[in-house]
Amino acid sequence: MQEYEPIIGMEVHAELLTESKMFCGCTAEFGGEPNTRCCPVCLGLPGSLPVINVKAVQYVVKAALALNCSITPNSIFHRKNYFYPDLPKGYQISQYGDTPIGQHGWVQITVNGATKKIAIRRVHLEEDTGKLLHVEGDRSHIDYNRGGVPLMEIVTQNPPPPGLDQIQSAEEAKEYLVRLRAILTYIGVNDGKLEEGSLRCEPNISLRPVGQIEFGVKTELKNLNSFRAVLRGIEYELERQEKVLLKGGKIVHETRRWDDVRGATASMRSKEFEQEYRYFPEPDLTPLRFDAQWVEEQRKALPELPDQRKRRFIEELGIPEYDAEILTDSRPMAEFFEEAVKLSADAKSVSNWMMGDLLRLLNATGTEMEQSKLTPSHLTEMLNLIGKGTISGKIAKTVFEEMFGTGRRASEIVEKLGLTQITDESELIPIINQVLDENPRIVQDVLGGKDKSLAFLVGQTMRYTKGRANPPLVNRLLRERLESRR
Amino acid sequence: MDLAGLTVKAAHELLKSRQVTSRELTEAVLRRIESVDDKTKAYVTVTSDIALRQADAADKRIASGDAAPLTGIPIAIKDNMCTRGVLTTCSSRILYNYKPVYDATVVERLAAVNAVMVGKTNLDEFAMGSSTENSGFFASRNPWDTEKAPGGSSGGSASAVAADECLAALGSDTGGSIRQPASFCGVTGMKPTYGRVSRYGLVAFASSLDQIGPITKDVTDTALLLNVISGKDPRDSTSLDVPVPDYTKSLAPDVKGIKIGVPKELFGMGTAPEVASAVWDAVKLLAGLGAEWKETSTPSVEYGLPVYYIIAPSEASSNLARYDGVRYGLRSKDSPDPITMLMKTREEGFGAEVKQRIMIGTYALSAGYYDAYYLKAQKVRTLLRRDIERAFEEFDVLVTPTSPTVAFGLGERVDDPLAMKLSDVCTIPANLAGIPAISVPCGFHNGLPIGLQIMAPGLGEEIALRVAYAFEQNTDYHKQKPNL
Ligand SMILES: [Zn+2]
């Protein structure tokens, strides 16, 4: 049977966190009553002219540098011409051809222990469009608040140049997006919110027979609003294409929409006929000229990037690579970790709690790290209580959950719920005596040499104390009491 | 006294010395419009109420002892410059009801010195044409002979100045649209250096070529208007951040030692003998005043016309894409969906010339043709610019006819688009090269004015004004008035 291999290209749009829009002074903030955040420029009124938002350009330069791109010394804007009611000028100011702000970069990913450098072809700057709101009946409404918001586009390169790689699985595509998002949020140019659409990803997917050099016909996926959707959407599409090909069918060049509820993709529109955008250099703007020294300053001013941080976590704090990767996937996560380590110095247990209970609770409640009520000092205080023997590791799980849910301090929770560990022998001995009285057969078994049965007695003791008993103490006292019954 | 017939300078003297008020001046101009605009059809909108209100404000300012050279002066604005709350139609049906929410920078600058806006003048639809016959509303007429075209596209502005329906006007020039009508109507018109005057609020035709400039009764008035409208505008990225000199300081009738180049190529291509001889007479007159002249060759200017007719429509096809009936202007009725509405609106709203240029531009920018047309045209444009720059290494100014002929008859060239377009052959190179050029009257043929074009290097407005002024001060063509 013919075998196929996937080739995946990623086109990512990131809204920049600038205060104002790309070519005017209107606020770029999300939301607002429809059409209240516009002016003659972003509405494309006759006679209005664009003026470049220098901050947006600086953000893209920073992003391009963080993505290992070279900066094009003479970068120009183009007009992308097409008609649509949400596009007030009848063209979008974008960057086309070989003069985007950044070119020839890469992002490093690790999937199942294998590391790849994914090639990036271009990083460019453009303006967002308005939003067409379809209303019932024969009317449509348009909100231009979003029109003109600065948008950065990052496109991978397939096939990659020598020394770099291309994305060949859904898992790699997801990981690419995770690392890209980490980089963009680290340098503070994008908020990384896939669900709100401020970071949007449109993969194009094709299969080719193994051994063939030419790419197969590709489809483009839209509406992938979470990492899970990216993973599932691409996996679905790869399977769908393979089925079509194995049956001798042909892939249609089209855009397909991922339906998260149905777990399937459906055709949106054909791309059989190339749209004619009639790109040409934007005559209302002058070229961006980047001074090499200024670019160097931008490079030097970059904060520590996820990969550098990851290496530092591994080398200086002894964190396993996998954990370090997860901890550096988002800036808030990494910062939480560093803050907690600073307070407690025990990096390994901080990492364990974050990788285990914290991630689980974040996922289960759909909470972003930065929205979480838990603070690093909450976690280290709890670790101290464990260290001092005030609470057991098992009780700590309850305390952690309570801290996560309420934002209260560990000591407060322990006190309020009476979770303090019982370390007083005189308090435990009557309970242990009761356990031994209630289980004469087990007692005989243990005394007869079946040491394993001791665990049952420990368990019973813990049950009666609601888990608060200090386990080593329970062990010791049980053995002593048993001896006295021999 | 014939107040409407005054120059800006003369009117300013009277206002300043309190011999007349701006209200009297403005009322005289409005009366003049009332009596002759039926014949010239220069205005799309006359803004009498605004004008009188502005005149009163100007009078107050003058009374306070602060009379700037344009304070209280009635000025007409070409109807492709945005005026807040006042119809700005571009003489197109697609903008028949359009009232901008903001003022163009030039309009703001005029308002800041309390100039008076008397109205908005007619043009070829979206400034596309050379006769003002392409107006979506009506054709304007030449005051010297109302059966003749006033030229275009700023035909309304030139006609209004020549007919004393304003003291001065603003026009816009993409391929000769200020200079050619100024020439046809026997007035002075200047296209400044690209970037000298802000384009913010000028409804775009071809962004890399468009430039606003004055149309006036003499060279002095051109300098006075230029002083006010020039200068860097942070809202126009292509406007130049270069200090603005006082252009009236260039007005010395002295051309001794000035080197004049006469590009022979621009005397070919259909230049009428009477036009050629008037221009040669002008060159000789300047030589008599001490200028040196020499024939020169800038071969690439011959490609100006074809290059222009690729670049201008290409940019226009994109600039005019925003007229879709969605947000303002004409909207076609009863469309089942937004895309149909957009197509029907454009079909109903644009005139034939505009549609033709949009189609040519769309074609030239299309993927398979971009390299052969748009890109090639840009390369030739660069060569042409270099050719002209090289000429300016040798000469201070280049002198040519403004138009190869005097005004042609209304309707005469409507069915001969090539002949129509050839009337811009001498003016287009200045737009492609981005240099300043001025047209001044230099003779008459059969009672119709002939124009002399003086081109200067980039930001060389002062030398162009000086040569024009010297010529004007030694002739009286600019003092002639049409009989209306
Ligand atoms: Zn805006």
mmCIF file of C-alpha atoms and ligand atoms in Angstrom, chain A residues 21 24 26 38-39 42, ligand 1:
data_model
loop_
_atom_site.group_PDB
_atom_site.id
_atom_site.type_symbol
_atom_site.label_atom_id
_atom_site.label_comp_id
_atom_site.label_asym_id
_atom_site.label_seq_id
_atom_site.Cartn_x
_atom_site.Cartn_y
_atom_site.Cartn_z
ATOM 1 C CA LYS A 21 -3.731 51.366 15.388
ATOM 2 C CA CYS A 24 -3.795 56.318 12.810
ATOM 3 C CA CYS A 26 -7.260 55.397 17.270
ATOM 4 C CA CYS A 38 -12.408 54.858 14.168
ATOM 5 C CA CYS A 39 -11.344 58.005 12.327
ATOM 6 C CA CYS A 42 -8.944 53.760 9.501
HETATM 7 ZN ZN ZN C 1 -8.385 55.596 13.131
#
